[in-house]
């Protein structure tokens, strides 16, 4: 029989503990609801979770889930009962506390049951640790096996890229198309979630809590409409594939507009790569500044230049630019896409943490105030340019679509991939933009992870910026490869017998497999990387450059050409309902491009002269 619990009763265990501690101060209890949740999850989700699939298999789809819900209910009831045993004699006011399960049993049930409980509890704890040892050994075995397979796969991919040899070809002599909806999604996310995501908190701050998120959603819808129109232009009526954006424009709109498209497309692609050089140098610089602020204090004069980081990034891109084409880049896009998710989640988490620390949601319904109406309009115009940069991928859509295997029809796969990719990117854009604005309000930095709204934890900021750099290594090539393909294809057709342009030579490098290098490819791609690096050194202004590029690319390439080609491809007659709707759609997007371009150029000039 247990002890009768009264006000004067004190646990023998607590009494002995007090005697041992003597005059030492008790440990301060600082736990919260969330630390308790973390402790519980750590204790519960362990080796047992790995056997749940087998357990479910024994009872099937009905009894299995019901049994799990029943045990969850039993556990909840048990925990509620036990929680009331922490304080005694009163469950709320005590005044005494039982600091362990064994202590509670001794207080309420007596010494004999306390010993029985101790035997069972210790046996259970011992058995749990044995299970954890077994699970750890099994996991380590699988880890090393999968690591070996991953390294083998990565080695194969790197060797394929370095060899620059002819791959398996289809009937018309081009690399075999093996892409799926998921490789397509990876290519799109790599191209879309790039440096633009880092400016979205600043962009959201310009329009506030209503206009900012609404603009992001509107641009997502516009991007989907544009990509759907363009994906239908991949195959012509006779089944011919338009493997490049310029090919589709030439087929549907003629040679003259094709040359305009080629100029704008390659200028835009070139500009994207310039922006990626700027972003990478900013992130590498931010890593050093973060470490410096952590060591020296937030007010320390931690100053680093951009040039050396741009040169390092350029040197790496010279090597990566020797990857032959999109067909050999699936692995690079997958790595880049994973990196984009990583730093987006980190930025999102830091934003929410800052909101919690502030104790309030910053920002306003109308956005950052300005000295006068003109200044506010310039900021809004630049905001439109930044958003326009963040979304469209029309300039490389057909190149990505050309990697897809068929059947099913390429346009169906592309539309499905576009829906998935746009939903994912819009979710991240809304989260990152809104979290950053909620954290900093009117003081939101132009670049969320490098503007040093965040100082700690410094290692997490370093990790986020390192992930951005890894992502942009692949993102740069996503935009550079179409330029390479256009220029090299033009020279091959112009000089079909020239050895410098068409011949390849085997080169053996120390500790690396033999590679085949084409002299013209090596020289042109190296010159391309060098030129983007030099331009980035001259104009290292993140938000302004993004705005100019976004506005320049948005209407002509993402809206005008896809709409005009769609009219011809679907034989849509003038003044029909669909014709009028798409004309209005195109005109409104044209206005966005005009004001975005004007505002971003004004910001770029002001930054250069300021």
Coordinates of C-alpha atoms in Angstrom, one line a residue:
X1 CA 0.0 0.0 0.0
X2 CA 1.3 3.5 -0.8
X3 CA 2.1 6.3 1.6
X4 CA -0.7 8.7 2.5
X5 CA 0.2 11.9 0.9
X6 CA -0.1 15.0 3.0
X7 CA 1.2 18.5 3.1
X8 CA 4.1 17.7 5.4
X9 CA 5.3 14.6 3.4
X10 CA 8.5 14.9 1.4
X11 CA 9.9 12.3 -1.0
X12 CA 12.8 10.4 0.6
X13 CA 14.5 10.7 -2.8
X14 CA 14.1 14.4 -2.8
X15 CA 15.2 14.6 0.7
X16 CA 18.4 12.7 0.0
X17 CA 19.0 14.9 -3.1
X18 CA 18.7 18.0 -1.0
X19 CA 21.2 16.7 1.5
X20 CA 23.7 15.9 -1.2
X21 CA 23.4 19.3 -2.8
X22 CA 23.7 21.1 0.5
X23 CA 23.7 24.8 -0.1
X24 CA 24.2 24.6 -3.9
X25 CA 21.7 26.6 -5.9
X26 CA 19.2 24.4 -7.7
X27 CA 19.4 24.1 -11.5
X28 CA 17.5 26.9 -13.2
X29 CA 14.6 25.5 -15.3
X30 CA 14.5 27.4 -18.6
X31 CA 12.5 25.0 -20.7
X32 CA 9.6 26.0 -22.8
X33 CA 6.8 24.3 -24.7
X34 CA 9.0 23.9 -27.7
X35 CA 12.0 22.4 -25.9
X36 CA 9.6 19.9 -24.3
X37 CA 8.3 19.0 -27.7
X38 CA 11.8 18.6 -29.0
X39 CA 12.7 16.3 -26.1
X40 CA 9.5 14.2 -26.6
X41 CA 10.1 13.8 -30.3
X42 CA 13.7 12.9 -29.8
X43 CA 12.7 10.2 -27.3
X44 CA 9.8 8.8 -29.4
X45 CA 10.9 8.9 -33.0
X46 CA 13.7 6.4 -32.9
X47 CA 14.4 2.9 -34.1
X48 CA 10.7 2.0 -33.8
X49 CA 9.7 4.2 -36.7
X50 CA 11.8 2.0 -39.1
X51 CA 9.6 -1.1 -38.4
X52 CA 6.2 0.7 -38.8
X53 CA 5.9 -0.3 -42.5
X54 CA 6.3 -4.0 -41.5
X55 CA 3.8 -3.5 -38.7
X56 CA 1.2 -1.9 -41.0
X57 CA 1.7 -4.8 -43.4
X58 CA 0.6 -7.3 -40.7
X59 CA -2.9 -5.7 -40.2
X60 CA -3.6 -4.1 -43.5
X61 CA -5.1 -0.7 -44.5
X62 CA -7.9 -0.7 -42.0
X63 CA -6.6 -2.2 -38.8
X64 CA -3.1 -0.9 -39.1
X65 CA -3.9 2.9 -39.1
X66 CA -6.7 2.3 -36.5
X67 CA -4.3 0.6 -34.2
X68 CA -1.8 3.4 -34.5
X69 CA -4.4 6.0 -33.7
X70 CA -5.6 3.9 -30.7
X71 CA -2.1 3.7 -29.3
X72 CA -1.7 7.5 -29.8
X73 CA -4.9 8.0 -27.8
X74 CA -3.7 5.6 -25.1
X75 CA -0.4 7.4 -24.9
X76 CA -2.1 10.8 -24.6
X77 CA -4.3 9.6 -21.7
X78 CA -1.3 8.0 -20.0
X79 CA 0.7 11.2 -20.3
X80 CA -2.1 13.4 -19.0
X81 CA -2.4 11.2 -15.9
X82 CA 1.4 11.2 -15.3
X83 CA 1.7 15.0 -15.8
X84 CA -0.6 15.5 -12.8
X85 CA 1.8 13.4 -10.6
X86 CA 4.7 15.8 -11.0
X87 CA 3.6 18.1 -8.2
X88 CA 2.3 16.8 -4.9
X89 CA 0.2 16.6 -2.9
X90 CA -1.6 19.1 -5.2
X91 CA -1.2 18.6 -9.0
X92 CA -1.0 22.3 -9.6
X93 CA 0.4 24.0 -6.5
X94 CA 2.5 21.2 -4.9
X95 CA 4.5 22.4 -3.1
X96 CA 6.8 19.5 -3.7
X97 CA 8.1 18.2 -7.1
X98 CA 8.9 14.6 -8.2
X99 CA 11.8 15.0 -10.6
X100 CA 11.8 11.5 -12.0
X101 CA 9.4 8.6 -12.8
X102 CA 10.9 6.5 -10.0
X103 CA 10.5 9.4 -7.5
X104 CA 6.8 9.7 -8.3
X105 CA 6.2 5.9 -7.9
X106 CA 7.9 5.9 -4.5
X107 CA 5.9 8.9 -3.3
X108 CA 2.5 7.7 -4.3
X109 CA 2.8 3.8 -4.3
X110 CA 5.5 3.1 -1.7
X111 CA 8.9 1.5 -1.6
X112 CA 8.0 -2.0 -2.8
X113 CA 6.3 -0.9 -6.0
X114 CA 9.1 1.6 -6.4
X115 CA 11.6 -1.3 -6.7
X116 CA 9.4 -3.2 -9.2
X117 CA 9.1 -0.1 -11.2
X118 CA 12.9 0.5 -11.1
X119 CA 13.6 -3.0 -12.4
X120 CA 11.2 -2.7 -15.3
X121 CA 12.3 0.9 -16.1
X122 CA 16.0 0.1 -16.2
X123 CA 15.3 -3.1 -18.2
X124 CA 13.3 -1.0 -20.7
X125 CA 16.0 1.7 -21.0
X126 CA 18.7 -1.0 -21.4
X127 CA 16.7 -2.7 -24.1
X128 CA 16.1 0.6 -26.0
X129 CA 19.8 1.3 -26.1
X130 CA 20.4 -2.2 -27.4
X131 CA 17.9 -1.5 -30.2
X132 CA 19.6 1.8 -31.0
X133 CA 22.9 0.0 -31.3
X134 CA 21.4 -2.5 -33.7
X135 CA 19.7 0.3 -35.7
X136 CA 22.9 2.4 -35.9
X137 CA 24.9 -0.6 -37.2
X138 CA 22.3 -1.3 -39.8
X139 CA 22.1 2.4 -40.8
X140 CA 25.9 2.7 -41.1
X141 CA 26.0 -0.4 -43.3
X142 CA 23.4 1.1 -45.6
X143 CA 25.1 4.5 -45.5
X144 CA 28.5 3.2 -46.6
X145 CA 26.9 1.1 -49.3
X146 CA 24.9 4.0 -50.7
X147 CA 27.9 6.3 -50.4
X148 CA 29.9 3.9 -52.5
X149 CA 27.2 3.8 -55.1
X150 CA 26.8 7.6 -55.1
X151 CA 30.5 8.2 -55.5
X152 CA 30.5 5.7 -58.4
X153 CA 27.6 7.4 -60.0
X154 CA 29.1 10.9 -59.5
X155 CA 32.4 9.7 -60.9
X156 CA 30.6 8.4 -64.0
X157 CA 28.8 11.7 -64.5
X158 CA 32.0 13.8 -64.1
X159 CA 33.8 11.5 -66.5
X160 CA 31.1 12.0 -69.1
X161 CA 31.3 15.7 -68.8
X162 CA 35.1 15.8 -69.0
X163 CA 35.4 13.5 -71.9
X164 CA 33.2 15.7 -74.1
X165 CA 32.6 12.8 -76.4
X166 CA 29.7 11.9 -78.6
X167 CA 26.9 10.3 -76.6
X168 CA 24.1 8.0 -77.7
X169 CA 22.3 9.6 -80.6
X170 CA 18.8 9.5 -81.9
X171 CA 17.9 9.0 -85.6
X172 CA 18.7 12.6 -86.6
X173 CA 22.1 12.6 -85.1
X174 CA 21.3 14.5 -81.9
X175 CA 21.9 13.2 -78.3
X176 CA 19.2 10.8 -77.3
X177 CA 16.4 12.4 -75.3
X178 CA 16.0 10.7 -71.9
X179 CA 14.5 13.6 -69.8
X180 CA 11.4 13.1 -67.7
X181 CA 9.0 15.5 -65.9
X182 CA 11.3 15.5 -62.9
X183 CA 14.5 16.3 -64.7
X184 CA 12.5 19.0 -66.5
X185 CA 11.3 20.4 -63.1
X186 CA 14.9 20.3 -61.9
X187 CA 16.1 22.4 -64.9
X188 CA 13.3 24.9 -64.4
X189 CA 13.8 25.3 -60.7
X190 CA 17.6 25.7 -61.3
X191 CA 16.9 28.4 -63.8
X192 CA 14.1 30.2 -61.9
X193 CA 15.0 30.0 -58.2
X194 CA 18.3 31.8 -58.4
X195 CA 19.6 35.2 -57.3
X196 CA 16.1 36.6 -57.8
X197 CA 14.7 34.9 -54.7
X198 CA 17.1 36.8 -52.5
X199 CA 15.7 40.2 -53.6
X200 CA 12.0 39.3 -53.0
X201 CA 11.8 40.4 -49.4
X202 CA 13.0 43.9 -50.6
X203 CA 10.6 43.8 -53.5
X204 CA 7.7 42.8 -51.3
X205 CA 8.5 45.7 -49.0
X206 CA 8.0 48.2 -51.8
X207 CA 4.3 47.4 -52.2
X208 CA 3.4 46.1 -48.7
X209 CA 1.3 43.2 -47.5
X210 CA -1.4 43.5 -50.1
X211 CA 0.4 44.5 -53.3
X212 CA 3.6 42.4 -52.8
X213 CA 2.0 38.9 -52.5
X214 CA -0.6 39.8 -55.0
X215 CA 2.1 40.8 -57.6
X216 CA 3.9 37.5 -57.0
X217 CA 0.8 35.4 -57.6
X218 CA -0.1 37.5 -60.7
X219 CA 3.4 37.0 -62.2
X220 CA 3.1 33.2 -61.5
X221 CA -0.1 33.0 -63.5
X222 CA 1.5 35.0 -66.3
X223 CA 4.5 32.7 -66.4
X224 CA 2.3 29.6 -66.6
X225 CA 0.2 31.1 -69.5
X226 CA 3.4 32.1 -71.3
X227 CA 5.1 28.7 -70.8
X228 CA 1.9 26.8 -71.9
X229 CA 1.6 28.9 -75.1
X230 CA 5.3 28.3 -75.9
X231 CA 5.4 24.6 -75.2
X232 CA 2.7 24.0 -77.8
X233 CA 5.1 25.6 -80.4
X234 CA 7.7 22.9 -79.9
X235 CA 6.4 20.7 -82.7
X236 CA 5.1 22.0 -86.0
X237 CA 2.2 20.6 -87.9
X238 CA 4.5 18.2 -89.8
X239 CA 6.1 16.9 -86.6
X240 CA 9.3 18.8 -86.9
X241 CA 10.9 19.7 -83.6
X242 CA 11.9 23.3 -82.8
X243 CA 14.8 22.5 -80.5
X244 CA 15.7 26.2 -79.9
X245 CA 13.6 29.3 -79.2
X246 CA 15.0 31.0 -82.3
X247 CA 14.0 28.0 -84.5
X248 CA 10.3 28.3 -83.4
X249 CA 10.3 32.1 -84.0
X250 CA 11.8 31.6 -87.5
X251 CA 9.3 28.9 -88.4
X252 CA 6.2 30.7 -87.2
X253 CA 7.1 34.4 -87.5
X254 CA 9.8 34.6 -90.2
X255 CA 13.5 35.4 -90.6
X256 CA 13.4 39.1 -89.6
X257 CA 11.7 38.6 -86.3
X258 CA 13.9 35.6 -85.7
X259 CA 17.0 37.7 -85.7
X260 CA 15.4 40.2 -83.3
X261 CA 14.5 37.3 -81.1
X262 CA 18.1 35.9 -81.3
X263 CA 19.6 39.2 -80.3
X264 CA 17.2 39.7 -77.3
X265 CA 17.5 36.1 -76.2
X266 CA 21.2 35.9 -76.2
X267 CA 21.5 39.4 -74.6
X268 CA 19.2 38.3 -71.9
X269 CA 21.0 35.0 -71.3
X270 CA 24.3 36.9 -71.2
X271 CA 22.8 39.3 -68.7
X272 CA 21.6 36.5 -66.4
X273 CA 25.1 35.1 -66.3
X274 CA 26.4 38.6 -65.4
X275 CA 23.9 38.7 -62.5
X276 CA 25.0 35.3 -61.3
X277 CA 28.6 36.4 -61.2
X278 CA 27.5 39.4 -59.1
X279 CA 25.4 37.2 -56.8
X280 CA 28.1 34.6 -56.2
X281 CA 30.7 37.2 -55.3
X282 CA 28.2 38.9 -52.9
X283 CA 27.6 35.5 -51.2
X284 CA 31.3 34.6 -50.9
X285 CA 31.9 38.1 -49.5
X286 CA 29.0 37.6 -47.1
X287 CA 30.5 34.4 -45.7
X288 CA 33.7 36.3 -44.8
X289 CA 31.8 39.2 -43.3
X290 CA 29.6 36.8 -41.3
X291 CA 32.6 35.2 -39.7
X292 CA 34.2 38.5 -39.1
X293 CA 31.1 39.9 -37.3
X294 CA 30.9 36.8 -35.2
X295 CA 34.5 37.2 -34.0
X296 CA 34.8 40.9 -33.8
X297 CA 31.3 42.1 -33.1
X298 CA 28.5 43.5 -35.2
X299 CA 29.9 47.0 -35.3
X300 CA 33.4 45.8 -36.5
X301 CA 34.6 47.3 -39.9
X302 CA 34.4 44.1 -41.8
X303 CA 35.0 45.1 -45.4
X304 CA 35.9 42.8 -48.3
X305 CA 36.0 43.5 -52.0
X306 CA 34.2 41.8 -54.8
X307 CA 36.8 41.3 -57.5
X308 CA 38.7 38.3 -56.2
X309 CA 35.5 36.3 -55.7
X310 CA 34.3 37.1 -59.2
X311 CA 37.6 35.9 -60.6
X312 CA 37.4 32.6 -58.6
X313 CA 33.8 32.0 -59.9
X314 CA 34.9 32.8 -63.4
X315 CA 37.7 30.3 -63.2
X316 CA 35.4 27.6 -62.1
X317 CA 32.9 28.4 -64.9
X318 CA 35.6 28.1 -67.5
X319 CA 36.0 24.5 -66.5
X320 CA 32.2 23.8 -66.2
X321 CA 31.6 25.5 -69.5
X322 CA 33.2 22.6 -71.3
X323 CA 30.1 20.5 -70.6
X324 CA 28.9 19.8 -74.1
X325 CA 25.2 20.5 -73.8
X326 CA 21.9 20.3 -71.8
X327 CA 21.7 16.6 -72.2
X328 CA 24.8 16.1 -70.0
X329 CA 23.7 18.5 -67.4
X330 CA 20.9 16.7 -65.6
X331 CA 23.1 15.8 -62.6
X332 CA 24.3 19.4 -62.3
X333 CA 20.7 20.7 -62.4
X334 CA 19.6 18.3 -59.7
X335 CA 22.4 19.4 -57.4
X336 CA 21.6 23.0 -58.1
X337 CA 17.9 22.5 -57.4
X338 CA 18.6 20.8 -54.1
X339 CA 20.9 23.7 -53.1
X340 CA 18.1 26.2 -54.0
X341 CA 15.7 24.5 -51.7
X342 CA 18.3 24.4 -48.9
X343 CA 19.0 28.1 -48.9
X344 CA 15.4 29.1 -49.4
X345 CA 14.4 27.1 -46.3
X346 CA 17.2 28.7 -44.3
X347 CA 16.2 32.2 -45.4
X348 CA 12.6 31.3 -44.5
X349 CA 13.5 29.9 -41.1
X350 CA 15.7 32.9 -40.3
X351 CA 12.9 35.2 -41.2
X352 CA 10.4 33.5 -39.0
X353 CA 13.0 33.4 -36.1
X354 CA 13.5 37.1 -36.5
X355 CA 9.7 37.7 -36.4
X356 CA 9.5 35.7 -33.2
X357 CA 12.4 37.6 -31.7
X358 CA 10.8 40.9 -32.6
X359 CA 7.5 39.8 -31.0
X360 CA 5.6 41.4 -33.9
X361 CA 5.1 41.3 -37.6
X362 CA 6.8 44.2 -39.3
X363 CA 5.7 46.1 -42.4
X364 CA 2.6 47.9 -43.5
X365 CA -0.2 47.5 -46.1
X366 CA 1.3 50.1 -48.4
X367 CA 5.0 49.3 -48.2
X368 CA 8.1 51.4 -47.6
X369 CA 7.3 55.1 -47.4
X370 CA 9.2 57.5 -49.7
X371 CA 10.0 61.2 -49.6
X372 CA 7.7 62.0 -52.4
X373 CA 5.4 60.3 -55.0
X374 CA 8.1 60.3 -57.7
X375 CA 10.6 58.3 -55.5
X376 CA 7.8 55.9 -54.5
X377 CA 7.0 55.3 -58.2
X378 CA 10.7 54.7 -59.0
X379 CA 10.8 52.0 -56.3
X380 CA 7.6 50.4 -57.5
X381 CA 8.9 50.3 -61.1
X382 CA 12.2 48.7 -59.9
X383 CA 10.1 46.2 -57.9
X384 CA 8.3 45.2 -61.1
X385 CA 11.6 44.6 -62.8
X386 CA 12.9 42.4 -60.0
X387 CA 9.7 40.3 -60.0
X388 CA 9.9 40.0 -63.8
X389 CA 13.5 38.7 -63.3
X390 CA 12.4 36.2 -60.7
X391 CA 9.9 34.2 -62.8
X392 CA 10.0 33.7 -66.5
X393 CA 12.1 31.0 -68.1
X394 CA 10.7 31.2 -71.6
X395 CA 14.1 31.8 -73.2
X396 CA 15.2 28.3 -72.3
X397 CA 11.9 26.5 -72.3
X398 CA 12.2 24.9 -75.7
X399 CA 15.8 23.9 -75.0
X400 CA 14.7 22.1 -71.8
X401 CA 11.6 20.6 -73.6
X402 CA 14.0 19.1 -76.2
X403 CA 15.6 16.9 -73.5
X404 CA 12.3 15.1 -72.9
X405 CA 11.7 11.6 -74.1
X406 CA 8.6 10.9 -76.1
X407 CA 6.0 9.4 -75.7
X408 CA 4.2 11.0 -73.9
X409 CA 4.0 14.1 -76.0
X410 CA 6.7 16.6 -75.0
X411 CA 4.2 19.5 -74.6
X412 CA 2.1 17.6 -72.1
X413 CA 5.1 16.7 -70.1
X414 CA 6.4 20.2 -70.2
X415 CA 3.1 21.7 -69.1
X416 CA 2.9 19.3 -66.2
X417 CA 6.5 20.1 -65.2
X418 CA 5.7 23.9 -65.5
X419 CA 2.8 23.5 -63.1
X420 CA 4.9 21.7 -60.5
X421 CA 7.9 24.1 -60.9
X422 CA 5.8 27.2 -60.8
X423 CA 3.8 26.1 -57.7
X424 CA 7.0 25.2 -55.9
X425 CA 8.8 28.5 -56.8
X426 CA 5.7 30.6 -56.0
X427 CA 5.5 28.9 -52.6
X428 CA 9.1 29.6 -51.9
X429 CA 8.9 33.2 -53.3
X430 CA 5.9 34.0 -51.0
X431 CA 7.5 32.4 -48.0
X432 CA 10.9 34.1 -48.5
X433 CA 9.5 37.4 -49.5
X434 CA 6.9 37.6 -46.8
X435 CA 9.1 36.2 -44.0
X436 CA 11.9 38.7 -44.9
X437 CA 9.4 41.6 -44.9
X438 CA 7.8 40.5 -41.7
X439 CA 11.2 40.3 -40.1
X440 CA 12.6 43.7 -41.1
X441 CA 9.7 45.8 -42.4
X442 CA 10.8 49.1 -43.9
X443 CA 14.5 48.2 -43.3
X444 CA 14.4 45.0 -45.4
X445 CA 17.8 44.6 -47.1
X446 CA 18.1 44.3 -50.9
X447 CA 19.5 40.8 -50.5
X448 CA 18.0 38.8 -47.7
X449 CA 21.0 36.6 -46.9
X450 CA 23.9 39.0 -47.7
X451 CA 22.4 42.4 -46.5
X452 CA 23.1 41.4 -42.9
X453 CA 19.7 41.8 -41.4
X454 CA 20.8 38.4 -39.9
X455 CA 24.0 38.0 -37.9
X456 CA 23.5 34.8 -36.0
X457 CA 23.7 31.9 -36.1
X458 CA 26.7 32.8 -38.3
X459 CA 27.4 29.2 -39.4
X460 CA 23.8 28.8 -40.7
X461 CA 24.2 32.1 -42.7
X462 CA 27.5 30.7 -44.1
X463 CA 25.8 27.5 -45.1
X464 CA 23.0 29.3 -46.8
X465 CA 25.4 31.4 -48.8
X466 CA 27.5 28.4 -49.7
X467 CA 24.4 26.7 -51.0
X468 CA 23.6 29.8 -53.2
X469 CA 27.1 29.6 -54.6
X470 CA 26.7 25.9 -55.4
X471 CA 23.3 26.5 -57.0
X472 CA 24.7 29.4 -59.1
X473 CA 27.5 27.2 -60.4
X474 CA 24.9 25.1 -62.2
X475 CA 22.5 28.1 -62.9
X476 CA 25.2 29.9 -64.8
X477 CA 25.5 26.9 -67.2
X478 CA 21.7 26.7 -67.6
X479 CA 21.8 30.1 -69.2
X480 CA 25.1 29.8 -70.9
X481 CA 24.5 26.6 -72.8
X482 CA 21.9 28.0 -75.2
X483 CA 24.3 30.8 -76.1
X484 CA 27.1 28.3 -76.7
X485 CA 24.9 26.2 -78.9
X486 CA 23.8 29.1 -81.0
X487 CA 27.2 30.6 -81.6
X488 CA 29.0 27.2 -82.2
X489 CA 26.2 26.0 -84.5
X490 CA 26.4 29.2 -86.6
X491 CA 30.2 28.9 -87.0
X492 CA 29.9 25.2 -87.8
X493 CA 27.4 25.9 -90.6
X494 CA 29.4 28.9 -91.8
X495 CA 32.7 27.0 -91.9
X496 CA 32.0 23.3 -92.2
X497 CA 35.5 22.4 -93.3
X498 CA 37.5 24.5 -90.9
X499 CA 39.6 22.3 -88.6
X500 CA 39.7 24.9 -85.8
X501 CA 35.9 25.1 -85.6
X502 CA 35.0 21.4 -86.2
X503 CA 38.0 19.2 -85.1
X504 CA 38.5 17.8 -81.6
X505 CA 41.7 16.6 -80.1
X506 CA 42.4 14.2 -77.2
X507 CA 44.2 15.7 -74.2
X508 CA 45.5 13.7 -71.3
X509 CA 45.6 15.6 -68.0
X510 CA 47.5 14.3 -64.9
X511 CA 45.2 12.2 -62.6
X512 CA 42.3 12.6 -64.9
X513 CA 40.9 10.6 -67.8
X514 CA 41.6 11.7 -71.3
X515 CA 39.3 14.4 -72.7
X516 CA 38.5 15.5 -76.2
X517 CA 38.7 19.3 -76.6
X518 CA 37.5 21.4 -79.6
X519 CA 39.8 24.5 -80.0
X520 CA 36.9 26.9 -81.0
X521 CA 34.7 25.7 -78.2
X522 CA 37.5 26.1 -75.6
X523 CA 38.4 29.6 -76.9
X524 CA 34.8 30.9 -77.3
X525 CA 33.4 29.6 -74.0
X526 CA 36.5 30.9 -72.1
X527 CA 36.1 34.3 -73.7
X528 CA 32.3 34.3 -72.8
X529 CA 33.0 33.6 -69.2
X530 CA 35.8 36.2 -69.0
X531 CA 33.5 38.8 -70.5
X532 CA 30.6 38.2 -68.1
X533 CA 33.1 38.4 -65.2
X534 CA 34.5 41.8 -66.5
X535 CA 31.0 43.3 -66.9
X536 CA 30.0 42.2 -63.4
X537 CA 33.1 43.9 -62.0
X538 CA 32.0 47.2 -63.7
X539 CA 28.4 47.0 -62.6
X540 CA 28.2 45.1 -59.2
X541 CA 24.8 46.4 -58.3
X542 CA 22.5 43.5 -57.4
X543 CA 18.9 44.8 -57.3
X544 CA 19.3 47.3 -60.2
X545 CA 20.9 44.7 -62.5
X546 CA 18.2 42.2 -61.8
X547 CA 15.5 44.8 -62.5
X548 CA 17.0 45.8 -65.9
X549 CA 17.4 42.2 -66.9
X550 CA 13.9 41.2 -65.8
X551 CA 12.2 44.0 -67.6
X552 CA 14.3 43.6 -70.7
X553 CA 13.4 39.9 -70.9
X554 CA 9.8 39.9 -69.8
X555 CA 7.6 41.2 -72.5
X556 CA 9.4 40.5 -75.8
X557 CA 10.6 37.0 -75.0
X558 CA 8.2 35.8 -72.3
X559 CA 5.0 37.3 -73.7
X560 CA 5.1 38.8 -77.3
X561 CA 6.8 36.0 -79.2
X562 CA 4.9 33.1 -77.5
X563 CA 1.6 34.9 -78.1
X564 CA 2.3 35.6 -81.8
X565 CA 3.5 32.1 -82.4
X566 CA 0.5 30.6 -80.7
X567 CA -1.8 32.6 -83.0
X568 CA -0.2 31.1 -86.0
X569 CA 0.3 27.6 -84.7
X570 CA -3.4 27.3 -83.5
X571 CA -4.7 29.3 -86.5
X572 CA -6.6 31.7 -84.3
X573 CA -8.5 34.3 -86.3
X574 CA -8.4 38.1 -85.5
X575 CA -11.1 39.6 -83.3
X576 CA -12.2 36.2 -81.9
X577 CA -12.6 36.0 -78.1
X578 CA -9.3 34.2 -77.6
X579 CA -7.4 36.7 -79.9
X580 CA -8.7 39.7 -78.1
X581 CA -8.0 38.3 -74.6
X582 CA -4.4 37.4 -75.6
X583 CA -3.9 40.9 -77.2
X584 CA -5.0 42.6 -74.0
X585 CA -2.8 40.2 -72.0
X586 CA 0.2 41.1 -74.2
X587 CA -0.4 44.8 -74.0
X588 CA -0.7 44.9 -70.2
X589 CA 2.6 42.9 -69.9
X590 CA 4.2 45.4 -72.3
X591 CA 3.3 48.3 -69.9
X592 CA 4.9 46.3 -67.1
X593 CA 8.1 45.9 -69.1
X594 CA 8.3 49.6 -69.9
X595 CA 7.8 50.9 -66.4
X596 CA 10.1 48.2 -64.9
X597 CA 12.9 48.9 -67.4
X598 CA 12.7 52.7 -66.8
X599 CA 12.7 52.3 -63.1
X600 CA 15.6 49.8 -63.0
X601 CA 17.7 51.9 -65.4
X602 CA 17.1 54.9 -63.2
X603 CA 18.2 52.9 -60.1
X604 CA 21.3 51.6 -61.9
X605 CA 22.4 55.1 -63.0
X606 CA 21.8 56.4 -59.5
X607 CA 23.8 53.6 -58.0
X608 CA 26.7 54.1 -60.4
X609 CA 26.8 57.9 -60.0
X610 CA 26.0 57.9 -56.3

